[in-house]
Coordinates of C-alpha atoms in Angstrom, one line a residue:
M1 CA 18.5 -1.5 -33.8
L2 CA 17.5 1.8 -31.8
K3 CA 20.3 4.4 -31.9
T4 CA 21.3 5.7 -28.6
Y5 CA 22.6 9.2 -27.5
S6 CA 24.2 10.5 -24.4
S7 CA 21.8 12.7 -22.3
N8 CA 22.4 14.3 -19.0
E9 CA 24.0 13.0 -15.9
Y10 CA 22.6 12.9 -12.4
D11 CA 23.2 11.8 -9.0
V12 CA 20.2 9.7 -8.5
I13 CA 17.7 8.5 -11.1
V14 CA 14.2 7.2 -10.1
V15 CA 12.3 5.1 -12.4
G16 CA 8.5 5.5 -12.0
A17 CA 6.5 8.2 -10.3
G18 CA 3.9 6.1 -8.3
H19 CA 3.8 6.6 -4.4
A20 CA 7.1 4.8 -4.0
G21 CA 9.0 6.8 -6.8
C22 CA 7.8 10.2 -5.6
E23 CA 9.0 9.7 -2.1
A24 CA 12.3 8.3 -3.3
A25 CA 12.9 11.2 -5.6
L26 CA 11.8 14.0 -3.3
A27 CA 14.1 12.4 -0.3
S28 CA 17.0 12.2 -2.7
A29 CA 16.4 15.8 -4.0
R30 CA 15.9 17.0 -0.6
M31 CA 19.4 15.5 0.5
G32 CA 20.9 17.5 -2.0
Q33 CA 21.4 15.3 -4.9
K34 CA 20.6 16.2 -8.5
T35 CA 17.7 13.8 -9.1
L36 CA 15.9 12.7 -12.2
L37 CA 12.4 11.1 -11.8
I38 CA 11.3 9.4 -15.1
T39 CA 7.8 8.1 -15.4
I40 CA 5.8 6.7 -18.3
S41 CA 3.0 9.4 -18.0
L42 CA 3.0 12.7 -16.3
D43 CA -0.6 12.2 -15.9
M44 CA 0.0 9.4 -13.4
V45 CA 2.1 10.9 -10.8
A46 CA 1.1 9.5 -7.4
F47 CA -2.0 8.2 -9.1
M48 CA -4.6 6.0 -7.1
P49 CA -5.7 3.4 -9.6
C50 CA -7.4 1.4 -6.8
N51 CA -9.2 2.9 -3.7
P52 CA -8.6 6.7 -3.3
S53 CA -7.7 6.5 0.4
V54 CA -4.7 6.5 2.6
G55 CA -4.2 4.8 6.0
G56 CA -5.7 2.2 7.9
P57 CA -4.5 -0.2 10.4
A58 CA -0.6 -0.6 10.4
K59 CA -0.8 1.6 6.8
G60 CA -1.7 4.7 8.7
T61 CA 1.1 4.3 11.0
V62 CA 3.4 4.0 8.2
V63 CA 2.1 7.1 6.5
R64 CA 3.1 8.9 10.0
E65 CA 6.5 7.3 9.9
I66 CA 7.1 8.6 6.4
D67 CA 6.2 12.0 7.7
A68 CA 8.4 11.9 10.7
L69 CA 11.4 10.9 8.3
G70 CA 10.6 14.1 6.3
G71 CA 8.5 12.5 3.6
Q72 CA 5.7 13.8 1.7
M73 CA 2.7 11.4 1.7
G74 CA 1.3 12.5 5.0
K75 CA 1.2 16.4 4.0
N76 CA -0.1 15.5 0.6
I77 CA -3.1 13.7 2.1
D78 CA -3.7 16.4 4.7
A79 CA -4.0 18.8 1.8
T80 CA -6.4 16.8 -0.2
Y81 CA -8.5 14.5 1.9
I82 CA -12.4 14.5 1.7
Q83 CA -12.9 12.6 4.8
M84 CA -10.8 11.8 7.8
R85 CA -11.5 9.1 10.3
I86 CA -9.7 7.3 13.4
L87 CA -10.4 3.5 13.4
N88 CA -10.3 1.2 16.3
T89 CA -10.9 3.7 19.0
G90 CA -12.6 1.1 21.1
K91 CA -9.2 -0.8 21.2
G92 CA -5.7 -0.1 22.8
P93 CA -3.3 2.4 21.2
A94 CA -1.2 -0.3 19.5
V95 CA -3.9 -0.8 16.8
R96 CA -5.6 2.5 16.5
A97 CA -5.2 3.8 13.0
L98 CA -6.0 7.1 10.9
R99 CA -7.6 6.6 7.6
A100 CA -8.4 9.5 5.2
Q101 CA -10.5 9.3 1.7
A102 CA -8.6 11.2 -0.7
D103 CA -9.7 13.6 -3.5
K104 CA -8.1 11.4 -6.3
V105 CA -7.4 14.2 -8.8
Q106 CA -6.3 16.7 -6.3
Y107 CA -3.9 14.1 -4.6
H108 CA -2.1 13.7 -8.0
E109 CA -2.0 17.3 -8.7
T110 CA -0.9 18.3 -5.3
M111 CA 2.1 15.7 -5.5
K112 CA 2.9 16.5 -9.0
R113 CA 3.2 20.4 -8.2
T114 CA 5.3 19.6 -5.1
I115 CA 7.8 17.6 -7.3
E116 CA 7.8 20.4 -9.8
D117 CA 8.5 23.1 -7.3
T118 CA 11.5 20.9 -5.4
P119 CA 14.9 22.0 -6.2
N120 CA 17.4 19.4 -7.5
L121 CA 14.4 17.4 -8.9
T122 CA 13.6 17.0 -12.7
L123 CA 10.3 15.2 -13.7
R124 CA 10.4 13.8 -17.3
Q125 CA 8.0 11.7 -19.2
A126 CA 9.9 8.6 -20.8
T127 CA 9.9 4.7 -20.7
V128 CA 13.0 3.0 -19.3
D129 CA 13.8 -0.2 -21.2
E130 CA 17.2 -1.1 -20.1
L131 CA 19.7 -0.5 -17.2
I132 CA 23.3 0.4 -17.8
V133 CA 25.3 -2.2 -15.9
E134 CA 29.0 -3.0 -15.9
D135 CA 30.7 -5.6 -14.0
G136 CA 27.9 -5.8 -11.5
V137 CA 27.7 -2.0 -11.0
C138 CA 24.6 0.1 -12.2
H139 CA 25.6 3.4 -14.0
G140 CA 22.1 4.6 -15.5
V141 CA 19.4 3.9 -17.7
I142 CA 18.4 3.8 -21.4
T143 CA 14.9 5.0 -22.5
N144 CA 12.9 3.8 -25.4
T145 CA 13.9 6.8 -27.4
G146 CA 17.5 6.0 -27.1
A147 CA 18.4 8.4 -24.4
K148 CA 21.2 7.4 -22.2
Y149 CA 21.1 8.7 -18.5
L150 CA 23.9 8.3 -16.2
A151 CA 23.9 8.2 -12.5
K152 CA 25.8 7.4 -9.3
S153 CA 22.7 5.2 -8.2
V154 CA 19.2 4.2 -9.7
V155 CA 15.9 3.4 -8.0
L156 CA 13.3 1.3 -9.7
T157 CA 9.7 1.8 -8.8
T158 CA 7.7 0.4 -11.8
G159 CA 4.7 -0.8 -9.6
T160 CA 2.2 -2.7 -11.7
S161 CA 3.4 -1.4 -14.9
A162 CA 6.1 -3.9 -15.3
R163 CA 4.7 -6.3 -18.2
G164 CA 1.3 -5.3 -16.9
R165 CA -1.8 -7.2 -18.3
I166 CA -5.3 -6.3 -17.7
I167 CA -8.0 -8.8 -17.6
I168 CA -12.0 -8.4 -17.6
G169 CA -13.7 -11.6 -18.2
E170 CA -12.5 -13.1 -21.5
L171 CA -10.9 -9.8 -22.5
T172 CA -7.0 -9.5 -21.9
Y173 CA -4.7 -6.8 -23.1
S174 CA -1.2 -5.4 -22.3
S175 CA -1.5 -2.4 -20.0
G176 CA -0.3 -0.8 -16.9
P177 CA -2.9 0.4 -14.1
N178 CA -5.8 2.4 -15.5
N179 CA -5.1 1.7 -19.2
T180 CA -1.5 3.2 -19.1
I181 CA 1.4 1.9 -21.4
A182 CA 3.0 -1.1 -19.9
A183 CA 6.9 -1.4 -19.4
I184 CA 7.6 -4.4 -21.1
K185 CA 11.5 -4.4 -22.1
L186 CA 12.7 -3.4 -18.5
S187 CA 11.2 -6.7 -17.1
E188 CA 13.2 -8.5 -19.9
N189 CA 16.3 -6.7 -19.2
L190 CA 16.1 -7.5 -15.4
E191 CA 15.8 -11.2 -16.1
K192 CA 18.9 -11.0 -18.4
L193 CA 20.6 -9.3 -15.6
G194 CA 19.7 -12.6 -13.5
F195 CA 17.0 -11.4 -11.3
K196 CA 14.3 -13.8 -10.3
L197 CA 11.0 -12.3 -11.4
R198 CA 7.3 -13.8 -10.6
R199 CA 3.8 -12.9 -11.4
F200 CA 1.3 -11.1 -9.0
K201 CA -2.1 -10.1 -9.6
T202 CA -4.3 -7.4 -7.9
G203 CA -7.6 -6.1 -9.0
T204 CA -9.9 -3.1 -8.5
P205 CA -13.8 -2.9 -8.3
P206 CA -16.3 -0.9 -10.6
R207 CA -17.0 2.6 -10.4
V208 CA -20.3 3.8 -10.3
N209 CA -22.3 7.2 -10.8
G210 CA -23.3 8.6 -7.4
N211 CA -26.2 10.5 -8.8
T212 CA -27.5 7.0 -9.7
I213 CA -27.1 5.6 -6.2
D214 CA -30.2 5.4 -3.6
F215 CA -28.3 6.4 -0.4
S216 CA -31.5 5.9 1.6
K217 CA -30.9 2.3 1.4
T218 CA -27.3 2.5 2.7
E219 CA -25.7 3.2 5.9
E220 CA -23.9 6.6 6.3
E221 CA -20.2 6.7 7.6
P222 CA -19.3 10.3 8.2
G223 CA -15.9 11.6 9.0
D224 CA -14.8 12.5 12.5
T225 CA -15.4 15.9 14.1
E226 CA -12.3 15.8 16.2
P227 CA -9.3 17.1 14.3
R228 CA -6.8 14.4 13.3
H229 CA -4.1 14.7 10.5
F230 CA -1.2 12.4 9.0
S231 CA 1.5 14.9 9.3
F232 CA 3.0 16.2 12.5
E233 CA 3.2 19.6 11.0
T234 CA -0.6 20.2 10.2
K235 CA -2.4 22.2 12.5
D236 CA -5.9 21.3 14.2
E237 CA -7.2 24.6 13.0
D238 CA -6.9 23.5 9.5
Y239 CA -9.1 20.5 9.9
L240 CA -11.6 20.1 7.0
K241 CA -15.1 20.7 8.6
D242 CA -17.4 20.0 5.5
Q243 CA -16.3 16.4 4.9
L244 CA -17.9 13.9 2.5
S245 CA -19.5 10.8 3.7
C246 CA -18.8 7.3 2.9
W247 CA -21.6 4.7 2.9
M248 CA -22.1 1.1 3.4
T249 CA -24.1 -1.7 2.1
Y250 CA -24.0 -5.3 1.7
T251 CA -24.2 -8.2 -1.0
N252 CA -26.9 -10.7 -0.7
E253 CA -28.0 -14.0 -1.7
T254 CA -28.9 -12.8 -5.4
T255 CA -25.2 -11.3 -5.6
H256 CA -23.8 -14.6 -4.6
K257 CA -26.0 -16.7 -7.0
I258 CA -25.1 -14.4 -10.0
I259 CA -21.3 -14.9 -9.1
R260 CA -21.6 -18.8 -8.5
D261 CA -23.6 -19.1 -11.7
N262 CA -20.9 -17.3 -13.8
L263 CA -17.7 -18.9 -12.2
D264 CA -17.1 -20.6 -15.6
R265 CA -16.5 -17.0 -17.1
A266 CA -14.4 -15.8 -14.0
P267 CA -10.8 -15.4 -15.0
M268 CA -9.7 -16.3 -11.4
Y269 CA -11.2 -20.0 -11.9
T270 CA -10.6 -20.4 -15.6
G271 CA -7.0 -20.4 -15.6
V272 CA -6.7 -16.9 -17.4
I273 CA -5.2 -15.3 -14.4
E274 CA -1.8 -16.9 -13.7
G275 CA -0.4 -14.5 -11.0
V276 CA -1.2 -14.8 -7.2
G277 CA -3.6 -12.4 -5.8
P278 CA -3.5 -10.7 -2.4
R279 CA -5.0 -12.8 0.5
Y280 CA -6.1 -9.9 2.6
C281 CA -7.9 -8.0 -0.3
P282 CA -9.7 -10.8 -2.4
S283 CA -11.9 -10.3 -5.2
I284 CA -15.6 -10.6 -4.4
E285 CA -15.9 -14.0 -6.4
T286 CA -13.1 -15.2 -4.1
K287 CA -15.0 -14.1 -1.0
I288 CA -18.0 -16.0 -2.2
V289 CA -16.2 -19.3 -3.1
R290 CA -13.9 -18.9 0.1
F291 CA -16.7 -17.9 2.6
A292 CA -19.5 -19.8 1.0
D293 CA -21.3 -20.0 4.4
K294 CA -21.4 -16.1 4.7
P295 CA -25.0 -14.8 3.8
R296 CA -23.6 -11.2 3.1
H297 CA -20.3 -9.2 2.7
Q298 CA -20.0 -5.5 3.4
I299 CA -19.7 -3.0 0.6
F300 CA -18.3 0.5 1.0
L301 CA -19.5 3.4 -1.4
E302 CA -16.8 6.0 -1.5
P303 CA -16.4 9.3 -3.3
E304 CA -13.5 9.7 -5.6
G305 CA -13.5 13.5 -5.2
K306 CA -15.2 16.7 -4.5
N307 CA -15.6 17.5 -8.2
T308 CA -16.8 14.1 -9.6
D309 CA -19.8 11.9 -9.1
E310 CA -17.7 8.8 -9.7
Y311 CA -17.9 6.5 -6.6
Y312 CA -15.6 3.6 -5.7
V313 CA -17.6 0.3 -4.9
G314 CA -15.1 -0.9 -2.0
D315 CA -14.4 -4.4 -1.2
F316 CA -15.9 -5.5 -4.5
S317 CA -12.9 -6.1 -6.7
T318 CA -13.8 -8.3 -9.6
S319 CA -12.5 -9.4 -12.9
M320 CA -15.9 -10.8 -14.2
P321 CA -17.1 -9.9 -17.6
E322 CA -18.6 -6.6 -17.9
E323 CA -22.3 -7.7 -18.4
V324 CA -22.0 -10.0 -15.3
Q325 CA -20.6 -7.0 -13.1
Q326 CA -23.5 -5.1 -14.2
D327 CA -25.9 -7.7 -12.8
M328 CA -23.7 -8.1 -9.6
V329 CA -23.9 -4.4 -8.9
H330 CA -27.6 -4.0 -9.6
S331 CA -28.3 -6.9 -7.2
I332 CA -26.9 -4.8 -4.1
A333 CA -29.1 -2.7 -2.2
G334 CA -28.9 1.1 -3.1
L335 CA -27.2 0.2 -6.4
E336 CA -30.4 -1.3 -8.1
N337 CA -30.1 1.5 -10.7
A338 CA -26.5 2.4 -10.4
E339 CA -24.7 3.4 -13.8
M340 CA -21.6 1.6 -14.0
M341 CA -18.8 4.2 -15.1
R342 CA -15.9 1.8 -15.2
P343 CA -15.7 -2.0 -15.0
G344 CA -13.5 -3.5 -12.6
Y345 CA -10.6 -5.4 -13.8
A346 CA -7.5 -7.6 -12.7
I347 CA -4.1 -6.7 -13.4
E348 CA -1.1 -9.0 -13.6
Y349 CA 2.6 -7.7 -13.3
D350 CA 6.1 -8.8 -12.7
V351 CA 7.7 -8.4 -9.1
I352 CA 11.4 -9.0 -8.0
E353 CA 11.6 -11.7 -5.6
P354 CA 12.5 -9.6 -2.4
W355 CA 14.8 -11.9 -0.8
Q356 CA 17.3 -10.6 -3.6
L357 CA 17.5 -7.3 -1.6
K358 CA 19.3 -5.8 1.2
H359 CA 17.8 -4.0 4.1
T360 CA 18.8 -0.6 2.4
L361 CA 16.6 -1.9 -0.5
E362 CA 19.8 -2.2 -2.7
T363 CA 19.8 -5.3 -5.0
K364 CA 22.5 -7.9 -3.7
N365 CA 23.8 -8.7 -7.3
I366 CA 24.0 -5.4 -8.7
K367 CA 25.6 -2.5 -6.9
N368 CA 24.0 1.0 -6.9
L369 CA 20.7 -0.5 -7.8
F370 CA 17.6 -0.1 -5.5
T371 CA 14.1 -1.2 -5.8
A372 CA 11.0 -0.1 -3.9
G373 CA 7.2 -0.4 -4.1
Q374 CA 5.0 -2.9 -5.6
M375 CA 7.7 -4.2 -7.7
N376 CA 9.1 -5.6 -4.4
G377 CA 6.1 -7.7 -4.0
T378 CA 4.1 -5.3 -1.7
S379 CA 0.4 -4.0 -2.2
G380 CA -0.7 -0.8 -1.1
Y381 CA 0.2 3.1 -1.4
E382 CA 1.2 3.3 2.0
E383 CA 3.8 0.4 2.0
A384 CA 5.1 1.6 -1.4
G385 CA 5.7 5.1 0.0
G386 CA 7.6 3.7 3.0
Q387 CA 9.8 1.6 0.8
G388 CA 10.3 4.5 -1.3
I389 CA 11.5 7.1 1.1
V390 CA 14.2 4.3 2.4
A391 CA 15.5 3.5 -1.1
G392 CA 15.6 7.3 -1.9
I393 CA 17.7 7.9 1.3
N394 CA 19.9 5.1 0.5
A395 CA 20.4 5.9 -3.1
A396 CA 21.3 9.6 -2.0
L397 CA 23.8 8.3 0.5
R398 CA 25.4 5.9 -1.9
A399 CA 25.7 9.0 -4.2
Q400 CA 27.3 10.8 -1.4
G401 CA 29.7 7.9 -0.7
K402 CA 28.3 7.4 2.8
S403 CA 27.0 4.3 4.5
G404 CA 23.5 3.0 4.3
F405 CA 20.5 3.8 6.4
T406 CA 18.1 1.0 7.8
L407 CA 15.1 0.9 10.3
G408 CA 15.1 -2.1 12.7
R409 CA 11.8 -4.0 13.6
D410 CA 11.7 -2.3 16.9
E411 CA 12.0 1.3 15.4
A412 CA 9.1 1.4 12.6
Y413 CA 6.5 -0.5 10.8
I414 CA 8.6 0.5 7.8
G415 CA 11.3 -1.6 9.4
V416 CA 9.1 -4.6 9.9
L417 CA 7.9 -4.4 6.3
I418 CA 11.4 -4.4 4.8
D419 CA 12.8 -7.3 7.0
D420 CA 9.9 -9.4 6.3
L421 CA 10.5 -8.9 2.5
V422 CA 14.2 -9.5 2.5
T423 CA 14.2 -12.3 5.2
K424 CA 11.1 -14.2 4.4
G425 CA 10.2 -13.2 0.8
T426 CA 6.5 -13.2 -0.1
N427 CA 4.5 -15.8 -2.2
E428 CA 1.5 -13.2 -2.6
P429 CA 1.1 -9.4 -2.5
Y430 CA 2.4 -8.5 0.9
R431 CA 0.1 -6.3 3.0
L432 CA 1.3 -5.0 6.2
L433 CA -0.8 -5.8 9.5
T434 CA -0.4 -4.8 13.1
S435 CA 0.1 -8.5 13.8
R436 CA 3.1 -8.5 11.8
A437 CA 5.0 -6.3 14.3
E438 CA 6.0 -8.1 17.5
Y439 CA 6.6 -4.9 19.3
R440 CA 3.6 -3.0 18.1
L441 CA 2.9 -1.3 21.4
L442 CA 6.2 0.6 20.7
L443 CA 5.3 1.3 17.0
R444 CA 2.0 3.3 17.6
N445 CA 0.4 5.6 15.4
D446 CA 0.7 8.3 18.0
N447 CA 4.5 8.2 18.6
A448 CA 5.9 8.2 15.0
D449 CA 7.5 11.5 15.4
L450 CA 9.3 10.4 18.9
R451 CA 10.6 7.4 17.2
L452 CA 11.8 8.8 13.8
T453 CA 12.2 12.5 13.8
E454 CA 15.9 12.3 14.9
Y455 CA 16.6 10.2 11.8
G456 CA 14.9 12.5 9.5
H457 CA 16.9 15.5 11.0
K458 CA 20.3 13.8 10.8
L459 CA 19.6 13.1 7.0
G460 CA 18.8 16.5 6.2
L461 CA 15.1 15.9 5.6
I462 CA 13.7 17.5 8.7
S463 CA 14.3 21.3 9.1
D464 CA 15.9 22.8 12.1
E465 CA 12.6 24.8 12.9
R466 CA 10.5 21.6 12.9
Y467 CA 13.1 19.6 14.8
Q468 CA 13.1 22.3 17.7
E469 CA 9.4 21.9 17.9
F470 CA 10.0 18.3 18.3
E471 CA 12.5 18.9 21.1
D472 CA 10.1 21.1 22.7
K473 CA 7.4 18.6 22.7
K474 CA 9.7 16.0 24.2
A475 CA 10.6 18.4 27.0
T476 CA 6.8 19.0 27.6
I477 CA 6.0 15.3 27.8
K478 CA 8.8 14.7 30.2
Q479 CA 7.7 17.7 32.4
T480 CA 4.2 16.6 32.6
L481 CA 5.1 13.2 33.6
A482 CA 7.2 14.8 36.4
E483 CA 4.2 16.7 37.5
L484 CA 1.9 13.7 37.7
Y485 CA 4.5 12.2 40.1
D486 CA 4.3 15.2 42.3
I487 CA 0.4 15.5 42.5
T488 CA -1.4 13.5 45.2
I489 CA -5.2 12.4 44.8
H490 CA -6.8 12.3 48.2
P491 CA -9.8 9.9 49.2
N492 CA -12.5 12.9 49.4
D493 CA -16.0 12.6 48.6
E494 CA -15.5 14.0 45.0
V495 CA -12.8 11.5 44.3
Q496 CA -15.0 8.5 45.6
A497 CA -18.0 9.7 43.5
Y498 CA -15.9 9.9 40.5
L499 CA -14.5 6.4 40.9
K500 CA -18.0 4.9 41.5
S501 CA -19.1 6.6 38.2
I502 CA -16.6 4.9 36.1
G503 CA -17.1 1.5 37.9
Q504 CA -13.8 1.8 40.0
S505 CA -13.2 0.7 43.6
P506 CA -12.8 3.5 46.1
L507 CA -9.5 4.9 47.4
N508 CA -8.3 3.8 50.8
A509 CA -5.5 6.3 51.1
G510 CA -4.0 9.2 49.1
L511 CA -2.4 8.2 45.8
K512 CA 0.0 9.7 43.5
A513 CA -1.7 11.0 40.2
S514 CA 0.6 8.8 38.0
A515 CA -0.7 5.7 39.8
F516 CA -4.3 6.9 39.8
L517 CA -4.1 7.5 36.1
R518 CA -3.3 3.8 35.5
R519 CA -6.8 2.9 36.6
P520 CA -9.1 2.2 33.7
G521 CA -11.3 5.2 32.6
V522 CA -9.1 7.6 34.5
T523 CA -8.0 10.7 32.4
I524 CA -5.7 13.8 32.9
V525 CA -8.9 16.0 32.6
A526 CA -10.2 14.1 35.7
I527 CA -7.0 14.5 37.4
E528 CA -7.0 18.0 37.0
K529 CA -10.5 18.6 38.2
L530 CA -10.0 16.3 41.3
S531 CA -6.6 17.7 42.3
G532 CA -7.2 21.5 41.2
E533 CA -3.8 21.3 39.4
K534 CA -3.4 22.4 35.7
L535 CA -1.4 20.3 33.6
N536 CA -0.1 20.9 29.9
S537 CA -3.1 21.8 27.7
D538 CA -1.8 20.3 24.4
R539 CA -3.8 17.3 23.7
Y540 CA -1.2 15.5 21.8
V541 CA 1.1 15.7 24.8
R542 CA -1.7 14.4 27.1
E543 CA -2.3 11.7 24.7
Q544 CA 1.4 10.6 24.9
V545 CA 1.6 10.9 28.7
E546 CA -1.7 9.0 29.2
I547 CA -0.4 6.0 26.9
D548 CA 3.1 6.1 28.7
V549 CA 1.6 5.8 32.1
K550 CA -1.3 3.4 31.5
Y551 CA 0.8 1.0 29.7
A552 CA 4.2 1.5 31.3
G553 CA 4.5 -2.2 32.4
Y554 CA 3.7 -3.6 28.9
I555 CA 6.0 -1.0 27.2
K556 CA 8.8 -1.9 29.5
K557 CA 8.3 -5.6 28.8
Q558 CA 8.5 -4.9 25.0
E559 CA 11.8 -2.8 25.7
L560 CA 13.5 -5.6 27.4
Q561 CA 12.7 -7.8 24.2
V562 CA 14.1 -5.1 22.0
Q563 CA 17.4 -5.2 24.0
K564 CA 17.7 -8.8 23.4
L565 CA 16.8 -8.3 19.6
R566 CA 19.6 -5.7 19.5
R567 CA 22.3 -7.9 21.0
L568 CA 21.6 -10.4 18.3
E569 CA 21.5 -7.8 15.5
S570 CA 24.8 -6.7 16.7
K571 CA 26.2 -10.2 16.0
K572 CA 27.1 -9.6 12.2
I573 CA 27.6 -12.4 9.7
P574 CA 30.4 -11.8 7.4
E575 CA 29.5 -10.7 3.8
G576 CA 30.4 -13.4 1.4
I577 CA 30.6 -16.3 3.9
D578 CA 30.9 -19.7 2.4
Y579 CA 27.9 -21.7 4.0
S580 CA 29.1 -24.9 2.2
K581 CA 32.2 -25.0 4.6
I582 CA 30.0 -25.1 7.7
A583 CA 29.8 -28.7 9.1
G584 CA 26.5 -29.6 10.7
L585 CA 24.1 -27.0 9.2
A586 CA 20.8 -28.7 8.1
T587 CA 20.4 -28.8 4.2
E588 CA 17.2 -26.5 4.3
A589 CA 19.3 -24.1 6.5
R590 CA 22.2 -24.0 4.2
Q591 CA 20.3 -23.5 1.2
K592 CA 18.2 -20.7 2.9
F593 CA 21.4 -18.9 4.1
E594 CA 22.9 -19.2 0.6
K595 CA 19.8 -17.8 -0.9
I596 CA 19.0 -14.9 1.5
R597 CA 22.5 -14.2 2.8
P598 CA 21.4 -12.9 6.2
E599 CA 23.2 -9.9 7.5
S600 CA 22.9 -10.8 11.3
I601 CA 22.2 -13.7 13.6
A602 CA 18.9 -12.0 14.5
Q603 CA 17.9 -12.0 10.7
A604 CA 19.2 -15.6 10.4
E605 CA 16.9 -16.6 13.2
R606 CA 13.8 -15.2 11.6
I607 CA 14.2 -17.3 8.3
S608 CA 11.5 -19.7 7.9
G609 CA 12.8 -23.5 8.1
V610 CA 15.8 -22.5 10.0
N611 CA 16.1 -24.1 13.4
P612 CA 17.9 -23.1 16.8
A613 CA 20.4 -25.8 16.1
D614 CA 21.5 -24.2 12.9
I615 CA 21.7 -20.7 14.5
A616 CA 23.9 -22.3 17.3
I617 CA 26.3 -23.9 14.7
L618 CA 26.5 -20.7 12.8
T619 CA 27.2 -18.6 15.8
V620 CA 30.0 -20.7 17.1
Y621 CA 31.4 -20.8 13.5
I622 CA 31.6 -17.1 13.3
Q623 CA 32.9 -16.5 16.8
Q624 CA 35.9 -18.8 16.2
G625 CA 37.0 -16.2 13.8
K626 CA 38.2 -18.6 11.3
Y627 CA 35.6 -18.8 8.6
S628 CA 35.8 -19.2 4.7
K629 CA 34.6 -16.7 2.4
I630 CA 33.8 -17.0 -1.3
E631 CA 36.6 -15.7 -3.3
N632 CA 36.0 -12.5 -5.1
Y633 CA 32.5 -12.4 -3.7
E634 CA 31.2 -9.4 -5.6
M635 CA 31.9 -10.7 -9.0
F636 CA 30.7 -14.1 -7.8
K637 CA 27.4 -13.2 -7.0
F638 CA 26.6 -10.9 -10.2
K639 CA 27.9 -13.8 -12.6
N640 CA 26.0 -16.6 -10.6
N641 CA 23.0 -14.5 -10.5
K642 CA 23.1 -14.2 -14.3
L643 CA 23.4 -17.9 -14.7
G644 CA 20.5 -18.6 -12.4
A645 CA 22.4 -20.0 -9.3
Y646 CA 20.2 -18.3 -7.0
N647 CA 16.9 -19.1 -8.8
L648 CA 16.2 -21.9 -6.3
I649 CA 12.6 -22.9 -5.6
F650 CA 11.4 -23.2 -2.0

């Protein structure tokens, strides 16, 4: 038996230095807590084992939300990107998204340096094997070398390392991402503590040598010329002018035939892979089988950095045998002679069923223990970072003896993400999509600072200087809106000619500029030219004003929906309520309530399988004020979880 010894004490310990762990540790340390960040390998801090990119639909908004709260991901990608693009510009503001290609090595190095330079934060290489838990309360961790670290709260962010297994064709071996050490014993310890775990799977494509790609047979996708950044603090003048292009090509019938002919060797179809893979990022072999009628699929060739010739073959994830992968790659236009530098692989890993968590990301059955990132069943660096900063904030607040911090579905995509996880759980690696947010016109890429900076400042993560700049921006937006209501556009020849040029009907009478701006195609620049009035020149202020005016009716409608939601969220369900004592509840509703333990009537409504009649019965029962509670609830849930009482199958 390994001999243990007492090491240092901390306020907060974070286990795992991926994208969730980095945000959690930085948030905790910046809130003044003595924080330890433990990771299996210092060479894997904020590493990108899959696509070296940040952002995209919904995900880009999450990165901006992290920045608005005082997190690091936005600043880090702004310091290390090699390409920046705004997506969906032809669509409305609710679905526009910023995406950046990262320099893989620089991203890791820059985040590691930030962590090393942050006061109150210690970075240490070690493997955590066990949690120190007494009477349902977590007090620290024990490493594989026997070191005991005590803390007031612990955050687990183990990602795909948890009992990780890599699969390439017939080859399987225990490993974390990118051939790192897998964390075996911690998963076993979590099971002993009563947590319900399950196996998920994700994958990554081959990497090829860029010098062996024939780019003349591919389509170039350059970065944007207009400055855009993820962090609200990054200046336009710092925008990278010399960006690297990405390239697009396609699979073809030959590619598809190679895959079909080798399905008998595909781990996805031979039973070798047991874990559930991501629906919205399927392997190329899954695409060929699932969409057999499609003659081709897009493939993106993306550089992994400025100082490497390694290219990521995007949308081509596979776990086929290596020799089959080579044939697949060589069948694609532009890659006929490409040299594969790394094969693609699948990785299976353990996740905690997320219905075992509160909205603060604290576990329900063990106090002071928080989890975040891919181990909660999500996929993606951005989702991990969003959970990480929330878990880190709450771990710090718990160490300070303060109440927890949560974000609502109406406040942030991070709020949507966490609520989906803890309310609905997930049967596959969860990916955030714009369609998951019912208030997505309020949760836009452009207004994350207006939504969340206030929270970041109150938590101590946003400086007074930055907060003052934020207040100044709000005041300028308000002033510019007021000026639009004071300006009148008259139906003169110039105005009528302009309206004709954009396909709009002429004016019959004078119109306030605010109403004029609501017309499709009309911009503030045009209003200035037609009226002779000069408005604020800050383009981000103008963007905000244009959206506020053009979408005022839709925004107002969603705000009314939010008011209804908040009324339901204010109707709290007492902790420890005994659902077996509520007469009239449907069996499924009762089981789901016992399993998920919703915190409010609004959350109870969102549980799959719960009907309006069940909600009505529950609401009346609580309103009566005479409700039964489970005796000694804290000890009950810990002991029952250890016995597997909550390990129900739905």
